[in-house]
């Protein structure tokens, strides 16, 4: 099916004011992770108003809208939770009331990533209006919850609870479009991540005679120094702790160094510190840290844990140190608990994959071969390739990284706006994205679908997570 591109662009422009209104309504409902009930109900009501064939909540609280009646599925995903606002003094306007002008919409969630929800809901509406849903398919529009807390857990729930497990989901869903912000580009992957915890034992004593105890904070100081070196060091033969940059070198990563160079090197950062002590006048008897570990191609969950275990300071303190991976079990807004490990696999698609080509070809037909956007956004986009990758992590960690369901990204807004005060998104992007979703799906060449769309995929752990 060759879409009428001018008709699609006109339809998207017509719905532009509605998308802006809808986005501002979503922003007006504070919706941090596990607190999305009001915004989810707002989205369901909008779907029903637009004549979706079905709009529903699953047990976790994801809102799911359906257009079409085929057996095969193409999904469009937007997470509807946001981070908090941080220090309110850093905001120039109310983050939930905000404002709009001819160019932008201001408020928490505009770019990350309720703007994507607005474009997705109206993109599917345009497809229905113009008869663009391919024969044999239906469109699944997902407003997913708790992504900011545990990216991809929402799709683990969808795959294992809404569908009948990974094989069933993969047999029914041809691919998923993520509407996370892409700065006007089509994104085909990103680094993975994991959340690592290091615990150190000590022995308390009175602070007036610290030599009588075993200060866990001092031990942890050594470990923190080594974690910092792991992130910052180079990888030549004279370096005691070879830095994570080593994965860009074919000597250390012969099978995947090119993919690592595309994604960017892995990183590690100490993000939290905890301790226990009988009092402020006592030596600490335990200390723990959280490590945010970003993983590039060639790194695995077990290699990252082992890397920490082999640090000189961790080896020095032996059995007093425990290195582990966090688990996540926070109840959703419905009260449902889906326990999972805090591991989020790396993934890259081949640029030649059918679902990636569909978005790229739709962009070329609608807008040309270069990124577009509002003039005030183009300083973030000029000179960057149309087909690229995210810096941060998305629900794609589960959709494709864990389960191998093809995923590709195109969404309104900018990565640099995510989690920042005075967050904005651009009205032009809402229209552009809705048009592209409507045009790309009819261009999807399902006869070119193959089982090897992944250029690199870290996959699951050996834990039995269901």
Short mmCIF file of C-alpha atoms in Angstrom, two decimals, residues 82-368:
data_model
loop_
_atom_site.label_atom_id
_atom_site.label_comp_id
_atom_site.label_asym_id
_atom_site.label_seq_id
_atom_site.Cartn_x
_atom_site.Cartn_y
_atom_site.Cartn_z
CA UNK A 82 7.34 10.81 34.62
CA UNK A 83 10.12 11.52 37.06
CA UNK A 84 9.47 14.00 39.83
CA UNK A 85 10.10 17.72 39.59
CA UNK A 86 13.17 17.92 41.84
CA UNK A 87 13.88 21.35 43.30
CA UNK A 88 10.83 23.48 42.46
CA UNK A 89 13.05 26.59 42.59
CA UNK A 90 14.70 25.41 39.37
CA UNK A 91 11.39 25.80 37.49
CA UNK A 92 10.30 29.15 36.10
CA UNK A 93 6.64 28.04 35.82
CA UNK A 94 4.40 25.47 37.49
CA UNK A 95 5.56 22.10 36.06
CA UNK A 96 2.00 20.74 35.94
CA UNK A 97 0.18 23.86 34.73
CA UNK A 98 2.91 25.14 32.45
CA UNK A 99 2.08 27.13 29.37
CA UNK A 100 2.14 26.96 25.59
CA UNK A 101 2.99 29.38 22.84
CA UNK A 102 2.99 28.98 19.07
CA UNK A 103 6.12 26.81 19.24
CA UNK A 104 6.36 24.83 22.47
CA UNK A 105 4.49 23.17 25.32
CA UNK A 106 6.05 23.53 28.79
CA UNK A 107 5.69 21.06 31.65
CA UNK A 108 6.88 17.83 33.23
CA UNK A 109 6.42 14.98 30.77
CA UNK A 110 6.29 17.02 27.57
CA UNK A 111 9.34 15.35 26.03
CA UNK A 112 9.69 12.40 28.42
CA UNK A 113 7.35 11.24 27.29
CA UNK A 114 3.68 12.05 27.22
CA UNK A 115 4.20 13.96 23.98
CA UNK A 116 4.81 10.57 22.37
CA UNK A 117 1.49 9.36 23.76
CA UNK A 118 -0.34 12.27 22.14
CA UNK A 119 1.23 11.56 18.74
CA UNK A 120 0.61 7.81 19.04
CA UNK A 121 -3.07 8.16 19.95
CA UNK A 122 -3.70 10.53 17.03
CA UNK A 123 -1.43 8.66 14.62
CA UNK A 124 -3.64 5.59 14.98
CA UNK A 125 -6.73 7.80 14.58
CA UNK A 126 -5.33 9.13 11.28
CA UNK A 127 -4.73 5.56 10.12
CA UNK A 128 -8.36 4.71 10.80
CA UNK A 129 -9.65 7.92 9.20
CA UNK A 130 -7.66 7.33 6.00
CA UNK A 131 -7.98 3.54 5.79
CA UNK A 132 -4.26 2.98 6.33
CA UNK A 133 -4.33 -0.01 8.67
CA UNK A 134 -2.87 -2.86 6.57
CA UNK A 135 -5.12 -5.81 5.87
CA UNK A 136 -4.75 -8.51 8.47
CA UNK A 137 -3.33 -6.14 11.10
CA UNK A 138 -4.53 -4.21 14.10
CA UNK A 139 -2.77 -1.34 15.84
CA UNK A 140 -2.00 -1.63 19.55
CA UNK A 141 -1.38 1.75 21.22
CA UNK A 142 0.18 1.28 24.66
CA UNK A 143 0.49 3.83 27.46
CA UNK A 144 2.93 1.94 29.67
CA UNK A 145 3.52 2.51 33.37
CA UNK A 146 6.52 2.53 35.74
CA UNK A 147 9.16 2.88 33.01
CA UNK A 148 11.05 5.53 34.93
CA UNK A 149 11.33 3.19 37.91
CA UNK A 150 12.08 -0.02 36.00
CA UNK A 151 12.25 0.38 32.23
CA UNK A 152 10.77 -2.54 30.34
CA UNK A 153 9.04 -4.14 33.33
CA UNK A 154 5.71 -2.92 31.93
CA UNK A 155 6.38 -4.87 28.72
CA UNK A 156 7.52 -7.91 30.68
CA UNK A 157 4.04 -7.83 32.18
CA UNK A 158 2.39 -7.36 28.79
CA UNK A 159 4.36 -10.22 27.23
CA UNK A 160 3.88 -12.67 30.10
CA UNK A 161 0.48 -11.70 31.50
CA UNK A 162 -1.52 -9.94 28.76
CA UNK A 163 -0.17 -12.35 26.14
CA UNK A 164 0.59 -15.98 26.92
CA UNK A 165 4.36 -15.62 27.23
CA UNK A 166 7.22 -14.64 24.91
CA UNK A 167 6.48 -17.10 22.10
CA UNK A 168 2.83 -16.07 21.91
CA UNK A 169 3.68 -12.35 21.98
CA UNK A 170 6.42 -12.70 19.35
CA UNK A 171 4.12 -14.69 17.05
CA UNK A 172 1.46 -11.96 17.17
CA UNK A 173 3.43 -8.67 17.35
CA UNK A 174 5.40 -7.91 14.19
CA UNK A 175 7.15 -4.87 15.66
CA UNK A 176 6.85 -2.01 18.14
CA UNK A 177 7.45 1.70 17.60
CA UNK A 178 8.80 3.42 20.70
CA UNK A 179 7.78 7.08 20.94
CA UNK A 180 10.58 8.07 23.33
CA UNK A 181 12.12 11.41 22.23
CA UNK A 182 14.53 11.02 19.32
CA UNK A 183 15.41 14.61 18.37
CA UNK A 184 13.90 14.10 14.92
CA UNK A 185 15.75 10.85 14.18
CA UNK A 186 14.82 7.21 13.64
CA UNK A 187 16.55 5.20 16.37
CA UNK A 188 17.47 1.53 16.08
CA UNK A 189 18.93 0.69 19.47
CA UNK A 190 20.71 1.82 22.60
CA UNK A 191 23.00 0.70 25.40
CA UNK A 192 21.62 -1.49 28.15
CA UNK A 193 21.95 -0.93 31.84
CA UNK A 194 21.83 -2.65 35.21
CA UNK A 195 21.60 -1.60 38.84
CA UNK A 196 24.37 -3.11 40.98
CA UNK A 197 24.61 -3.07 44.77
CA UNK A 198 27.82 -3.49 46.76
CA UNK A 199 27.57 -4.22 50.50
CA UNK A 200 30.52 -4.07 52.91
CA UNK A 201 30.61 -5.36 56.48
CA UNK A 202 32.38 -3.60 59.34
CA UNK A 203 32.51 -3.69 63.15
CA UNK A 204 31.33 -0.73 65.19
CA UNK A 205 33.13 0.79 68.16
CA UNK A 206 33.19 4.08 70.00
CA UNK A 207 34.30 6.92 67.77
CA UNK A 208 36.84 8.07 70.37
CA UNK A 209 38.93 4.94 69.70
CA UNK A 210 38.29 4.06 66.06
CA UNK A 211 41.18 1.58 65.99
CA UNK A 212 39.04 -0.83 68.04
CA UNK A 213 36.55 -1.24 65.18
CA UNK A 214 36.52 -1.94 61.46
CA UNK A 215 35.12 1.06 59.61
CA UNK A 216 32.91 -0.07 56.73
CA UNK A 217 32.88 3.44 55.24
CA UNK A 218 36.67 3.43 54.91
CA UNK A 219 36.52 0.08 53.11
CA UNK A 220 33.84 1.40 50.82
CA UNK A 221 35.93 4.49 50.08
CA UNK A 222 38.55 2.21 48.55
CA UNK A 223 35.89 0.43 46.49
CA UNK A 224 34.37 3.71 45.28
CA UNK A 225 37.82 4.83 44.15
CA UNK A 226 38.19 1.63 42.11
CA UNK A 227 34.72 2.02 40.58
CA UNK A 228 35.67 5.54 39.52
CA UNK A 229 38.89 4.20 37.98
CA UNK A 230 36.91 1.52 36.11
CA UNK A 231 34.90 4.28 34.48
CA UNK A 232 37.71 6.78 33.88
CA UNK A 233 40.84 4.75 33.11
CA UNK A 234 42.26 3.84 29.75
CA UNK A 235 43.00 0.24 28.78
CA UNK A 236 46.73 0.01 28.03
CA UNK A 237 48.76 -2.85 29.42
CA UNK A 238 50.24 -0.79 32.25
CA UNK A 239 46.82 0.08 33.74
CA UNK A 240 46.01 -1.90 36.89
CA UNK A 241 42.26 -1.35 36.47
CA UNK A 242 41.46 -1.30 32.76
CA UNK A 243 38.70 1.19 32.01
CA UNK A 244 35.39 0.42 30.33
CA UNK A 245 36.65 2.13 27.19
CA UNK A 246 38.35 -1.20 26.47
CA UNK A 247 35.15 -2.49 24.84
CA UNK A 248 35.73 -0.11 21.91
CA UNK A 249 39.01 -1.92 21.19
CA UNK A 250 39.02 -5.08 19.01
CA UNK A 251 41.71 -6.50 21.29
CA UNK A 252 39.23 -6.73 24.17
CA UNK A 253 35.94 -6.98 22.29
CA UNK A 254 36.74 -8.71 18.96
CA UNK A 255 33.17 -9.73 18.12
CA UNK A 256 31.32 -6.54 18.98
CA UNK A 257 33.71 -3.57 19.07
CA UNK A 258 32.09 -2.00 15.98
CA UNK A 259 28.64 -2.24 17.57
CA UNK A 260 30.11 -0.78 20.77
CA UNK A 261 31.52 2.15 18.81
CA UNK A 262 28.05 2.78 17.34
CA UNK A 263 26.35 2.70 20.74
CA UNK A 264 29.12 4.36 22.73
CA UNK A 265 31.24 2.97 25.55
CA UNK A 266 29.81 1.59 28.75
CA UNK A 267 29.91 3.63 31.95
CA UNK A 268 29.60 3.09 35.68
CA UNK A 269 28.74 5.64 38.34
CA UNK A 270 28.16 5.43 42.08
CA UNK A 271 24.65 6.80 42.46
CA UNK A 272 23.75 6.17 46.12
CA UNK A 273 25.55 5.56 49.44
CA UNK A 274 23.99 3.93 52.54
CA UNK A 275 25.44 3.07 55.95
CA UNK A 276 24.53 1.77 59.40
CA UNK A 277 26.11 2.89 62.65
CA UNK A 278 24.98 2.82 66.28
CA UNK A 279 25.34 6.60 66.48
CA UNK A 280 27.19 9.63 65.15
CA UNK A 281 29.80 8.83 67.79
CA UNK A 282 30.48 5.33 66.48
CA UNK A 283 32.33 3.63 63.64
CA UNK A 284 30.04 2.46 60.84
CA UNK A 285 29.37 -1.29 60.89
CA UNK A 286 28.08 -1.51 57.31
CA UNK A 287 28.13 0.49 54.10
CA UNK A 288 26.49 -0.04 50.75
CA UNK A 289 26.49 1.69 47.38
CA UNK A 290 24.37 1.58 44.25
CA UNK A 291 26.13 1.57 40.89
CA UNK A 292 24.42 2.73 37.71
CA UNK A 293 26.04 0.58 35.02
CA UNK A 294 25.45 1.40 31.34
CA UNK A 295 26.34 -1.52 29.09
CA UNK A 296 27.56 -1.45 25.52
CA UNK A 297 27.67 -4.26 22.97
CA UNK A 298 29.71 -7.23 24.15
CA UNK A 299 29.02 -6.69 27.86
CA UNK A 300 26.70 -9.03 29.76
CA UNK A 301 24.97 -8.93 33.12
CA UNK A 302 27.33 -11.51 34.60
CA UNK A 303 30.46 -9.92 33.12
CA UNK A 304 29.50 -6.60 34.73
CA UNK A 305 29.01 -8.19 38.15
CA UNK A 306 32.27 -10.10 37.83
CA UNK A 307 34.09 -6.90 36.82
CA UNK A 308 33.15 -5.35 40.18
CA UNK A 309 34.03 -8.53 42.07
CA UNK A 310 37.52 -8.48 40.53
CA UNK A 311 38.35 -4.89 41.53
CA UNK A 312 41.47 -4.85 43.73
CA UNK A 313 39.67 -3.36 46.71
CA UNK A 314 36.82 -5.87 46.51
CA UNK A 315 39.35 -8.70 46.37
CA UNK A 316 41.25 -7.13 49.28
CA UNK A 317 38.22 -7.20 51.60
CA UNK A 318 37.17 -10.67 50.52
CA UNK A 319 34.13 -12.16 52.26
CA UNK A 320 33.26 -8.80 53.81
CA UNK A 321 32.03 -7.64 50.39
CA UNK A 322 28.89 -8.77 48.55
CA UNK A 323 28.19 -7.72 44.94
CA UNK A 324 24.64 -8.27 43.68
CA UNK A 325 21.98 -7.07 41.27
CA UNK A 326 18.93 -5.23 42.54
CA UNK A 327 15.43 -6.68 42.23
CA UNK A 328 12.32 -4.52 41.68
CA UNK A 329 8.97 -5.27 43.29
CA UNK A 330 7.12 -1.99 43.80
CA UNK A 331 3.30 -2.22 43.50
CA UNK A 332 1.75 -0.46 40.51
CA UNK A 333 -1.16 1.97 40.77
CA UNK A 334 -3.53 -1.01 40.56
CA UNK A 335 -1.74 -2.75 43.45
CA UNK A 336 -0.23 -5.39 41.14
CA UNK A 337 3.35 -6.48 41.84
CA UNK A 338 5.59 -7.85 39.09
CA UNK A 339 8.97 -8.71 40.56
CA UNK A 340 11.91 -8.54 38.19
CA UNK A 341 15.65 -8.06 38.17
CA UNK A 342 17.11 -4.60 37.60
CA UNK A 343 18.80 -5.65 34.37
CA UNK A 344 17.96 -4.04 31.05
CA UNK A 345 19.59 -5.62 27.98
CA UNK A 346 21.47 -3.83 25.21
CA UNK A 347 20.03 -4.08 21.69
CA UNK A 348 20.71 -2.83 18.15
CA UNK A 349 18.71 -3.46 14.99
CA UNK A 350 20.18 -3.84 11.57
CA UNK A 351 19.58 -0.70 9.55
CA UNK A 352 18.27 -2.97 6.78
CA UNK A 353 15.56 -4.53 9.01
CA UNK A 354 12.09 -4.24 7.48
CA UNK A 355 10.58 -2.32 10.39
CA UNK A 356 13.48 0.17 10.49
CA UNK A 357 13.25 0.68 6.72
CA UNK A 358 9.51 1.38 7.02
CA UNK A 359 10.12 4.39 9.29
CA UNK A 360 13.10 5.66 7.32
CA UNK A 361 11.25 5.40 4.00
CA UNK A 362 8.17 7.10 5.46
CA UNK A 363 10.34 9.96 6.72
CA UNK A 364 11.98 10.36 3.33
CA UNK A 365 8.60 10.38 1.57
CA UNK A 366 7.01 12.83 4.01
CA UNK A 367 9.86 15.10 5.03
CA UNK A 368 13.08 14.19 3.21
#
